[in-house]
């Protein structure tokens, strides 16, 4: 169960590039995530098969690691993940939550409030007839 939980955390990290989890889980998953990215930097068939076995044969995630992350972290010698502590606590048991993310991930820029107002189509105003 513990191994499956770690694999799911690492798979979700590679899929979304940023997740929220507890501190002990993030610290444990960090070792596995960095090992898999290092395998991806190698790029050989043997390393791809080893990564497949570690990620429960999830071919989409392994493809992303070996194509996208291998290029992104080619010049980096480790330290591919970051753990940021937050003030959030989980409602069920009060565990402190952290943000577990990949370093150097592309950040999507959201449009400012003024731009979003201009781009939205205005709905016609319906007038009720007083009868």
mmCIF file of N, CA and C in Angstrom:
data_model
loop_
_atom_site.group_PDB
_atom_site.id
_atom_site.type_symbol
_atom_site.label_atom_id
_atom_site.label_comp_id
_atom_site.label_asym_id
_atom_site.label_seq_id
_atom_site.Cartn_x
_atom_site.Cartn_y
_atom_site.Cartn_z
ATOM 1 N N UNK A 1 0.828 -1.189 0.000
ATOM 2 C CA UNK A 1 0.000 0.000 0.000
ATOM 3 C C UNK A 1 0.868 1.247 0.000
ATOM 4 N N UNK A 2 1.930 1.219 0.778
ATOM 5 C CA UNK A 2 2.828 2.369 0.867
ATOM 6 C C UNK A 2 3.498 2.631 -0.476
ATOM 7 N N UNK A 3 3.956 1.573 -1.124
ATOM 8 C CA UNK A 3 4.625 1.700 -2.416
ATOM 9 C C UNK A 3 3.654 2.230 -3.474
ATOM 10 N N UNK A 4 2.430 1.742 -3.468
ATOM 11 C CA UNK A 4 1.426 2.199 -4.438
ATOM 12 C C UNK A 4 1.102 3.674 -4.224
ATOM 13 N N UNK A 5 1.023 4.099 -2.966
ATOM 14 C CA UNK A 5 0.754 5.503 -2.671
ATOM 15 C C UNK A 5 1.869 6.393 -3.206
ATOM 16 N N UNK A 6 3.114 5.977 -3.004
ATOM 17 C CA UNK A 6 4.240 6.763 -3.506
ATOM 18 C C UNK A 6 4.249 6.829 -5.028
ATOM 19 N N UNK A 7 3.935 5.723 -5.681
ATOM 20 C CA UNK A 7 3.885 5.710 -7.141
ATOM 21 C C UNK A 7 2.801 6.648 -7.657
ATOM 22 N N UNK A 8 1.655 6.669 -6.969
ATOM 23 C CA UNK A 8 0.573 7.566 -7.389
ATOM 24 C C UNK A 8 0.959 9.028 -7.193
ATOM 25 N N UNK A 9 1.648 9.335 -6.103
ATOM 26 C CA UNK A 9 2.080 10.715 -5.863
ATOM 27 C C UNK A 9 3.059 11.152 -6.949
ATOM 28 N N UNK A 10 4.018 10.287 -7.263
ATOM 29 C CA UNK A 10 5.011 10.630 -8.282
ATOM 30 C C UNK A 10 4.351 10.732 -9.661
ATOM 31 N N UNK A 11 3.440 9.840 -9.985
ATOM 32 C CA UNK A 11 2.736 9.911 -11.269
ATOM 33 C C UNK A 11 1.944 11.201 -11.392
ATOM 34 N N UNK A 12 1.252 11.583 -10.321
ATOM 35 C CA UNK A 12 0.491 12.831 -10.339
ATOM 36 C C UNK A 12 1.413 14.040 -10.442
ATOM 37 N N UNK A 13 2.571 13.967 -9.792
ATOM 38 C CA UNK A 13 3.537 15.059 -9.899
ATOM 39 C C UNK A 13 3.998 15.220 -11.338
ATOM 40 N N UNK A 14 4.315 14.116 -12.005
ATOM 41 C CA UNK A 14 4.773 14.197 -13.387
ATOM 42 C C UNK A 14 3.649 14.626 -14.325
ATOM 43 N N UNK A 15 2.435 14.269 -14.007
ATOM 44 C CA UNK A 15 1.310 14.628 -14.866
ATOM 45 C C UNK A 15 0.951 16.108 -14.721
ATOM 46 N N UNK A 16 0.856 16.597 -13.479
ATOM 47 C CA UNK A 16 0.407 17.969 -13.237
ATOM 48 C C UNK A 16 1.541 18.939 -12.957
ATOM 49 N N UNK A 17 2.719 18.442 -12.651
ATOM 50 C CA UNK A 17 3.931 19.198 -12.343
ATOM 51 C C UNK A 17 3.838 19.983 -11.035
ATOM 52 N N UNK A 18 2.731 19.888 -10.334
ATOM 53 C CA UNK A 18 2.568 20.554 -9.041
ATOM 54 C C UNK A 18 1.400 19.899 -8.326
ATOM 55 N N UNK A 19 1.634 19.409 -7.100
ATOM 56 C CA UNK A 19 0.560 18.798 -6.327
ATOM 57 C C UNK A 19 0.647 19.275 -4.884
ATOM 58 N N UNK A 20 -0.418 19.024 -4.144
ATOM 59 C CA UNK A 20 -0.450 19.354 -2.726
ATOM 60 C C UNK A 20 -0.579 18.051 -1.944
ATOM 61 N N UNK A 21 0.331 17.834 -1.006
ATOM 62 C CA UNK A 21 0.347 16.611 -0.218
ATOM 63 C C UNK A 21 0.938 16.918 1.154
ATOM 64 N N UNK A 22 1.069 15.895 1.988
ATOM 65 C CA UNK A 22 1.644 16.116 3.316
ATOM 66 C C UNK A 22 3.171 16.105 3.230
ATOM 67 N N UNK A 23 3.821 16.676 4.224
ATOM 68 C CA UNK A 23 5.275 16.797 4.223
ATOM 69 C C UNK A 23 5.996 15.443 4.210
ATOM 70 N N UNK A 24 5.620 14.476 5.062
ATOM 71 C CA UNK A 24 6.334 13.188 5.009
ATOM 72 C C UNK A 24 6.185 12.471 3.670
ATOM 73 N N UNK A 25 5.005 12.538 3.070
ATOM 74 C CA UNK A 25 4.800 11.905 1.770
ATOM 75 C C UNK A 25 5.637 12.592 0.696
ATOM 76 N N UNK A 26 5.725 13.902 0.739
ATOM 77 C CA UNK A 26 6.510 14.645 -0.248
ATOM 78 C C UNK A 26 7.992 14.334 -0.113
ATOM 79 N N UNK A 27 8.475 14.236 1.120
ATOM 80 C CA UNK A 27 9.890 13.933 1.322
ATOM 81 C C UNK A 27 10.238 12.532 0.830
ATOM 82 N N UNK A 28 9.341 11.601 1.031
ATOM 83 C CA UNK A 28 9.585 10.234 0.587
ATOM 84 C C UNK A 28 9.481 10.128 -0.932
ATOM 85 N N UNK A 29 8.521 10.823 -1.527
ATOM 86 C CA UNK A 29 8.321 10.750 -2.975
ATOM 87 C C UNK A 29 9.397 11.513 -3.736
ATOM 88 N N UNK A 30 10.046 12.464 -3.083
ATOM 89 C CA UNK A 30 11.084 13.252 -3.747
ATOM 90 C C UNK A 30 12.219 12.353 -4.246
ATOM 91 N N UNK A 31 12.639 11.401 -3.427
ATOM 92 C CA UNK A 31 13.731 10.487 -3.811
ATOM 93 C C UNK A 31 13.361 9.704 -5.064
ATOM 94 N N UNK A 32 12.155 9.192 -5.101
ATOM 95 C CA UNK A 32 11.716 8.391 -6.234
ATOM 96 C C UNK A 32 11.562 9.246 -7.498
ATOM 97 N N UNK A 33 11.013 10.447 -7.360
ATOM 98 C CA UNK A 33 10.816 11.327 -8.510
ATOM 99 C C UNK A 33 12.155 11.723 -9.131
ATOM 100 N N UNK A 34 13.115 12.047 -8.281
ATOM 101 C CA UNK A 34 14.415 12.454 -8.810
ATOM 102 C C UNK A 34 15.134 11.275 -9.456
ATOM 103 N N UNK A 35 14.939 10.079 -8.931
ATOM 104 C CA UNK A 35 15.547 8.892 -9.529
ATOM 105 C C UNK A 35 14.978 8.652 -10.924
ATOM 106 N N UNK A 36 13.670 8.815 -11.083
ATOM 107 C CA UNK A 36 13.033 8.570 -12.374
ATOM 108 C C UNK A 36 13.450 9.629 -13.389
ATOM 109 N N UNK A 37 13.576 10.884 -12.978
ATOM 110 C CA UNK A 37 14.023 11.924 -13.911
ATOM 111 C C UNK A 37 15.466 11.662 -14.336
ATOM 112 N N UNK A 38 16.292 11.193 -13.414
ATOM 113 C CA UNK A 38 17.665 10.847 -13.757
ATOM 114 C C UNK A 38 17.694 9.696 -14.762
ATOM 115 N N UNK A 39 16.807 8.727 -14.605
ATOM 116 C CA UNK A 39 16.694 7.656 -15.596
ATOM 117 C C UNK A 39 16.293 8.234 -16.957
ATOM 118 N N UNK A 40 15.398 9.196 -16.944
ATOM 119 C CA UNK A 40 14.946 9.821 -18.183
ATOM 120 C C UNK A 40 16.047 10.569 -18.901
ATOM 121 N N UNK A 41 16.966 11.126 -18.150
ATOM 122 C CA UNK A 41 18.081 11.831 -18.764
ATOM 123 C C UNK A 41 19.012 10.863 -19.493
ATOM 124 N N UNK A 42 19.050 9.602 -19.049
ATOM 125 C CA UNK A 42 19.889 8.597 -19.704
ATOM 126 C C UNK A 42 19.375 8.268 -21.089
ATOM 127 N N UNK A 43 18.089 8.007 -21.195
ATOM 128 C CA UNK A 43 17.444 7.825 -22.482
ATOM 129 C C UNK A 43 17.606 6.460 -23.139
ATOM 130 N N UNK A 44 18.227 5.497 -22.504
ATOM 131 C CA UNK A 44 18.391 4.188 -23.134
ATOM 132 C C UNK A 44 17.140 3.343 -22.936
ATOM 133 N N UNK A 45 17.066 2.276 -23.687
ATOM 134 C CA UNK A 45 15.917 1.385 -23.600
ATOM 135 C C UNK A 45 15.845 0.711 -22.236
ATOM 136 N N UNK A 46 16.995 0.329 -21.699
ATOM 137 C CA UNK A 46 17.015 -0.321 -20.387
ATOM 138 C C UNK A 46 16.497 0.625 -19.304
ATOM 139 N N UNK A 47 16.877 1.891 -19.380
ATOM 140 C CA UNK A 47 16.409 2.862 -18.383
ATOM 141 C C UNK A 47 14.928 3.159 -18.561
ATOM 142 N N UNK A 48 14.465 3.142 -19.799
ATOM 143 C CA UNK A 48 13.032 3.348 -20.038
ATOM 144 C C UNK A 48 12.221 2.197 -19.442
ATOM 145 N N UNK A 49 12.713 0.968 -19.595
ATOM 146 C CA UNK A 49 12.015 -0.189 -19.031
ATOM 147 C C UNK A 49 12.038 -0.170 -17.510
ATOM 148 N N UNK A 50 13.149 0.292 -16.933
ATOM 149 C CA UNK A 50 13.227 0.402 -15.481
ATOM 150 C C UNK A 50 12.237 1.448 -14.966
ATOM 151 N N UNK A 51 12.136 2.578 -15.680
ATOM 152 C CA UNK A 51 11.171 3.616 -15.297
ATOM 153 C C UNK A 51 9.740 3.097 -15.439
ATOM 154 N N UNK A 52 9.469 2.319 -16.480
ATOM 155 C CA UNK A 52 8.137 1.724 -16.653
ATOM 156 C C UNK A 52 7.789 0.816 -15.484
ATOM 157 N N UNK A 53 8.748 0.044 -15.020
ATOM 158 C CA UNK A 53 8.471 -0.854 -13.905
ATOM 159 C C UNK A 53 8.247 -0.073 -12.611
ATOM 160 N N UNK A 54 8.943 1.045 -12.455
ATOM 161 C CA UNK A 54 8.754 1.854 -11.245
ATOM 162 C C UNK A 54 7.416 2.590 -11.249
ATOM 163 N N UNK A 55 6.937 2.977 -12.441
ATOM 164 C CA UNK A 55 5.693 3.749 -12.547
ATOM 165 C C UNK A 55 4.491 2.895 -12.944
ATOM 166 N N UNK A 56 4.533 1.608 -12.636
ATOM 167 C CA UNK A 56 3.400 0.705 -12.874
ATOM 168 C C UNK A 56 2.938 0.703 -14.332
ATOM 169 N N UNK A 57 3.901 0.676 -15.259
ATOM 170 C CA UNK A 57 3.637 0.585 -16.699
ATOM 171 C C UNK A 57 2.755 1.713 -17.229
ATOM 172 N N UNK A 58 2.911 2.902 -16.689
ATOM 173 C CA UNK A 58 2.185 4.061 -17.185
ATOM 174 C C UNK A 58 3.000 4.681 -18.321
ATOM 175 N N UNK A 59 2.673 4.303 -19.559
ATOM 176 C CA UNK A 59 3.480 4.678 -20.717
ATOM 177 C C UNK A 59 3.434 6.171 -21.014
ATOM 178 N N UNK A 60 2.297 6.812 -20.755
ATOM 179 C CA UNK A 60 2.176 8.243 -21.035
ATOM 180 C C UNK A 60 3.119 9.059 -20.145
ATOM 181 N N UNK A 61 3.175 8.711 -18.867
ATOM 182 C CA UNK A 61 4.045 9.432 -17.934
ATOM 183 C C UNK A 61 5.513 9.187 -18.292
ATOM 184 N N UNK A 62 5.856 7.947 -18.604
ATOM 185 C CA UNK A 62 7.248 7.629 -18.958
ATOM 186 C C UNK A 62 7.642 8.354 -20.239
ATOM 187 N N UNK A 63 6.744 8.436 -21.197
ATOM 188 C CA UNK A 63 7.017 9.167 -22.434
ATOM 189 C C UNK A 63 7.276 10.639 -22.131
ATOM 190 N N UNK A 64 6.494 11.202 -21.228
ATOM 191 C CA UNK A 64 6.675 12.606 -20.868
ATOM 192 C C UNK A 64 8.009 12.813 -20.150
ATOM 193 N N UNK A 65 8.384 11.896 -19.270
ATOM 194 C CA UNK A 65 9.654 12.005 -18.550
ATOM 195 C C UNK A 65 10.825 11.937 -19.517
ATOM 196 N N UNK A 66 10.789 10.992 -20.449
ATOM 197 C CA UNK A 66 11.921 10.783 -21.346
ATOM 198 C C UNK A 66 11.988 11.817 -22.464
ATOM 199 N N UNK A 67 10.900 12.468 -22.799
ATOM 200 C CA UNK A 67 10.954 13.476 -23.864
ATOM 201 C C UNK A 67 11.042 14.888 -23.291
ATOM 202 N N UNK A 68 10.069 15.271 -22.498
ATOM 203 C CA UNK A 68 9.994 16.651 -22.011
ATOM 204 C C UNK A 68 10.949 16.929 -20.851
ATOM 205 N N UNK A 69 10.897 16.113 -19.801
ATOM 206 C CA UNK A 69 11.711 16.389 -18.617
ATOM 207 C C UNK A 69 13.197 16.145 -18.863
ATOM 208 N N UNK A 70 13.524 15.189 -19.721
ATOM 209 C CA UNK A 70 14.937 14.927 -20.019
ATOM 210 C C UNK A 70 15.578 16.141 -20.683
ATOM 211 N N UNK A 71 14.853 16.806 -21.580
ATOM 212 C CA UNK A 71 15.382 18.017 -22.224
ATOM 213 C C UNK A 71 15.444 19.183 -21.243
ATOM 214 N N UNK A 72 14.404 19.298 -20.410
ATOM 215 C CA UNK A 72 14.334 20.420 -19.476
ATOM 216 C C UNK A 72 15.455 20.375 -18.442
ATOM 217 N N UNK A 73 15.794 19.183 -17.965
ATOM 218 C CA UNK A 73 16.784 19.048 -16.900
ATOM 219 C C UNK A 73 18.117 18.484 -17.386
ATOM 220 N N UNK A 74 18.426 18.636 -18.668
ATOM 221 C CA UNK A 74 19.666 18.084 -19.230
ATOM 222 C C UNK A 74 20.904 18.711 -18.600
ATOM 223 N N UNK A 75 20.851 19.987 -18.285
ATOM 224 C CA UNK A 75 22.031 20.664 -17.734
ATOM 225 C C UNK A 75 22.025 20.714 -16.211
ATOM 226 N N UNK A 76 21.051 20.099 -15.584
ATOM 227 C CA UNK A 76 20.918 20.147 -14.129
ATOM 228 C C UNK A 76 21.421 18.845 -13.524
ATOM 229 N N UNK A 77 22.192 18.929 -12.446
ATOM 230 C CA UNK A 77 22.796 17.742 -11.845
ATOM 231 C C UNK A 77 22.021 17.197 -10.659
ATOM 232 N N UNK A 78 20.766 17.436 -10.571
ATOM 233 C CA UNK A 78 19.944 16.957 -9.468
ATOM 234 C C UNK A 78 19.110 18.092 -8.922
ATOM 235 N N UNK A 79 18.299 17.798 -7.936
ATOM 236 C CA UNK A 79 17.440 18.830 -7.358
ATOM 237 C C UNK A 79 16.341 19.247 -8.307
ATOM 238 N N UNK A 80 15.611 18.260 -8.840
ATOM 239 C CA UNK A 80 14.570 18.543 -9.815
ATOM 240 C C UNK A 80 13.241 18.904 -9.174
ATOM 241 N N UNK A 81 13.090 18.685 -7.869
ATOM 242 C CA UNK A 81 11.826 18.952 -7.186
ATOM 243 C C UNK A 81 12.013 19.981 -6.080
ATOM 244 N N UNK A 82 10.897 20.547 -5.676
ATOM 245 C CA UNK A 82 10.897 21.563 -4.616
ATOM 246 C C UNK A 82 9.709 21.297 -3.708
ATOM 247 N N UNK A 83 9.919 21.474 -2.397
ATOM 248 C CA UNK A 83 8.841 21.330 -1.418
ATOM 249 C C UNK A 83 8.646 22.685 -0.751
ATOM 250 N N UNK A 84 7.466 23.254 -0.904
ATOM 251 C CA UNK A 84 7.139 24.554 -0.318
ATOM 252 C C UNK A 84 6.116 24.351 0.795
ATOM 253 N N UNK A 85 6.454 24.795 1.993
ATOM 254 C CA UNK A 85 5.522 24.656 3.113
ATOM 255 C C UNK A 85 4.444 25.731 3.018
ATOM 256 N N UNK A 86 3.226 25.358 3.394
ATOM 257 C CA UNK A 86 2.097 26.284 3.366
ATOM 258 C C UNK A 86 1.435 26.326 4.738
ATOM 259 N N UNK A 87 0.426 27.170 4.864
ATOM 260 C CA UNK A 87 -0.322 27.282 6.115
ATOM 261 C C UNK A 87 -1.514 26.338 6.148
ATOM 262 N N UNK A 88 -1.776 25.661 5.045
ATOM 263 C CA UNK A 88 -2.961 24.819 4.945
ATOM 264 C C UNK A 88 -2.841 23.567 5.810
ATOM 265 N N UNK A 89 -3.965 23.172 6.364
ATOM 266 C CA UNK A 89 -4.047 21.901 7.090
ATOM 267 C C UNK A 89 -5.197 21.104 6.500
ATOM 268 N N UNK A 90 -5.065 19.792 6.521
ATOM 269 C CA UNK A 90 -6.114 18.922 6.013
ATOM 270 C C UNK A 90 -7.239 18.882 7.033
ATOM 271 N N UNK A 91 -8.477 19.001 6.565
ATOM 272 C CA UNK A 91 -9.621 19.089 7.463
ATOM 273 C C UNK A 91 -9.833 17.811 8.276
ATOM 274 N N UNK A 92 -9.583 16.660 7.682
ATOM 275 C CA UNK A 92 -9.874 15.405 8.357
ATOM 276 C C UNK A 92 -9.021 15.156 9.588
ATOM 277 N N UNK A 93 -7.699 15.335 9.469
ATOM 278 C CA UNK A 93 -6.818 14.992 10.586
ATOM 279 C C UNK A 93 -5.881 16.114 11.002
ATOM 280 N N UNK A 94 -5.943 17.258 10.344
ATOM 281 C CA UNK A 94 -5.121 18.396 10.742
ATOM 282 C C UNK A 94 -3.672 18.306 10.306
ATOM 283 N N UNK A 95 -3.360 17.451 9.333
ATOM 284 C CA UNK A 95 -1.989 17.326 8.845
ATOM 285 C C UNK A 95 -1.608 18.569 8.056
ATOM 286 N N UNK A 96 -0.377 19.009 8.227
ATOM 287 C CA UNK A 96 0.102 20.169 7.483
ATOM 288 C C UNK A 96 0.368 19.769 6.043
ATOM 289 N N UNK A 97 -0.086 20.601 5.115
ATOM 290 C CA UNK A 97 0.063 20.326 3.704
ATOM 291 C C UNK A 97 1.199 21.159 3.108
ATOM 292 N N UNK A 98 1.840 20.623 2.093
ATOM 293 C CA UNK A 98 2.907 21.314 1.383
ATOM 294 C C UNK A 98 2.619 21.260 -0.113
ATOM 295 N N UNK A 99 3.286 22.129 -0.851
ATOM 296 C CA UNK A 99 3.217 22.096 -2.308
ATOM 297 C C UNK A 99 4.469 21.390 -2.796
ATOM 298 N N UNK A 100 4.284 20.340 -3.540
ATOM 299 C CA UNK A 100 5.369 19.531 -4.083
ATOM 300 C C UNK A 100 5.367 19.762 -5.583
ATOM 301 N N UNK A 101 6.428 20.367 -6.112
ATOM 302 C CA UNK A 101 6.432 20.745 -7.516
ATOM 303 C C UNK A 101 7.782 20.492 -8.160
ATOM 304 N N UNK A 102 7.775 20.501 -9.475
ATOM 305 C CA UNK A 102 9.003 20.375 -10.242
ATOM 306 C C UNK A 102 9.633 21.758 -10.401
ATOM 307 N N UNK A 103 10.952 21.801 -10.343
ATOM 308 C CA UNK A 103 11.674 23.055 -10.516
ATOM 309 C C UNK A 103 11.673 23.414 -11.999
ATOM 310 N N UNK A 104 11.709 24.688 -12.312
ATOM 311 C CA UNK A 104 11.773 25.195 -13.692
ATOM 312 C C UNK A 104 10.588 24.762 -14.542
ATOM 313 N N UNK A 105 9.431 24.649 -13.950
ATOM 314 C CA UNK A 105 8.268 24.279 -14.751
ATOM 315 C C UNK A 105 7.704 25.532 -15.404
ATOM 316 N N UNK A 106 7.151 25.409 -16.606
ATOM 317 C CA UNK A 106 6.570 26.580 -17.257
ATOM 318 C C UNK A 106 5.322 27.033 -16.509
ATOM 319 N N UNK A 107 5.215 28.309 -16.317
ATOM 320 C CA UNK A 107 4.086 28.865 -15.575
ATOM 321 C C UNK A 107 3.107 29.477 -16.567
ATOM 322 N N UNK A 108 1.859 29.075 -16.490
ATOM 323 C CA UNK A 108 0.819 29.627 -17.352
ATOM 324 C C UNK A 108 0.447 31.009 -16.834
ATOM 325 N N UNK A 109 0.479 31.980 -17.719
ATOM 326 C CA UNK A 109 0.162 33.358 -17.338
ATOM 327 C C UNK A 109 -1.331 33.574 -17.517
ATOM 328 N N UNK A 110 -1.974 33.971 -16.432
ATOM 329 C CA UNK A 110 -3.402 34.225 -16.480
ATOM 330 C C UNK A 110 -3.641 35.663 -16.917
ATOM 331 N N UNK A 111 -4.681 35.910 -17.699
ATOM 332 C CA UNK A 111 -4.946 37.284 -18.114
ATOM 333 C C UNK A 111 -5.367 38.130 -16.919
ATOM 334 N N UNK A 112 -5.029 39.392 -16.973
ATOM 335 C CA UNK A 112 -5.381 40.284 -15.873
ATOM 336 C C UNK A 112 -6.888 40.508 -15.856
ATOM 337 N N UNK A 113 -7.365 41.129 -14.799
ATOM 338 C CA UNK A 113 -8.809 41.331 -14.619
ATOM 339 C C UNK A 113 -9.389 42.192 -15.734
ATOM 340 N N UNK A 114 -8.643 43.210 -16.179
ATOM 341 C CA UNK A 114 -9.146 44.090 -17.230
ATOM 342 C C UNK A 114 -9.277 43.360 -18.557
ATOM 343 N N UNK A 115 -8.293 42.520 -18.887
ATOM 344 C CA UNK A 115 -8.336 41.790 -20.146
ATOM 345 C C UNK A 115 -9.475 40.789 -20.166
ATOM 346 N N UNK A 116 -9.731 40.138 -19.022
ATOM 347 C CA UNK A 116 -10.773 39.125 -18.996
ATOM 348 C C UNK A 116 -12.155 39.749 -19.133
ATOM 349 N N UNK A 117 -12.339 40.981 -18.647
ATOM 350 C CA UNK A 117 -13.629 41.659 -18.776
ATOM 351 C C UNK A 117 -13.874 42.023 -20.230
ATOM 352 N N UNK A 118 -12.831 42.477 -20.934
ATOM 353 C CA UNK A 118 -12.984 42.878 -22.321
ATOM 354 C C UNK A 118 -13.255 41.696 -23.233
ATOM 355 N N UNK A 119 -12.666 40.556 -22.941
ATOM 356 C CA UNK A 119 -12.807 39.411 -23.827
ATOM 357 C C UNK A 119 -14.120 38.660 -23.629
ATOM 358 N N UNK A 120 -14.750 38.804 -22.496
ATOM 359 C CA UNK A 120 -16.004 38.105 -22.257
ATOM 360 C C UNK A 120 -17.129 38.756 -23.074
ATOM 361 N N UNK A 121 -17.936 37.921 -23.656
ATOM 362 C CA UNK A 121 -19.083 38.429 -24.401
ATOM 363 C C UNK A 121 -20.171 38.810 -23.403
ATOM 364 N N UNK A 122 -20.708 39.991 -23.610
ATOM 365 C CA UNK A 122 -21.752 40.454 -22.692
ATOM 366 C C UNK A 122 -23.086 39.841 -23.091
ATOM 367 N N UNK A 123 -23.788 39.332 -22.109
ATOM 368 C CA UNK A 123 -25.091 38.732 -22.342
ATOM 369 C C UNK A 123 -26.137 39.847 -22.461
ATOM 370 N N UNK A 124 -27.073 39.670 -23.376
ATOM 371 C CA UNK A 124 -28.108 40.701 -23.508
ATOM 372 C C UNK A 124 -28.973 40.763 -22.253
ATOM 373 N N UNK A 125 -29.360 41.969 -21.910
ATOM 374 C CA UNK A 125 -30.180 42.179 -20.723
ATOM 375 C C UNK A 125 -31.652 42.013 -21.112
ATOM 376 N N UNK A 126 -32.330 41.149 -20.369
ATOM 377 C CA UNK A 126 -33.743 40.917 -20.646
ATOM 378 C C UNK A 126 -34.570 41.857 -19.795
ATOM 379 N N UNK A 127 -35.502 42.522 -20.436
ATOM 380 C CA UNK A 127 -36.399 43.419 -19.729
ATOM 381 C C UNK A 127 -37.745 42.744 -19.614
ATOM 382 N N UNK A 128 -38.260 42.793 -18.398
ATOM 383 C CA UNK A 128 -39.572 42.188 -18.161
ATOM 384 C C UNK A 128 -40.642 43.246 -18.421
ATOM 385 N N UNK A 129 -41.644 42.842 -19.109
ATOM 386 C CA UNK A 129 -42.760 43.742 -19.381
ATOM 387 C C UNK A 129 -43.734 43.691 -18.221
ATOM 388 N N UNK A 130 -44.071 44.859 -17.716
ATOM 389 C CA UNK A 130 -45.049 44.936 -16.625
ATOM 390 C C UNK A 130 -46.441 44.907 -17.217
ATOM 391 N N UNK A 131 -47.192 43.867 -16.947
ATOM 392 C CA UNK A 131 -48.519 43.767 -17.520
ATOM 393 C C UNK A 131 -49.583 43.890 -16.500
#
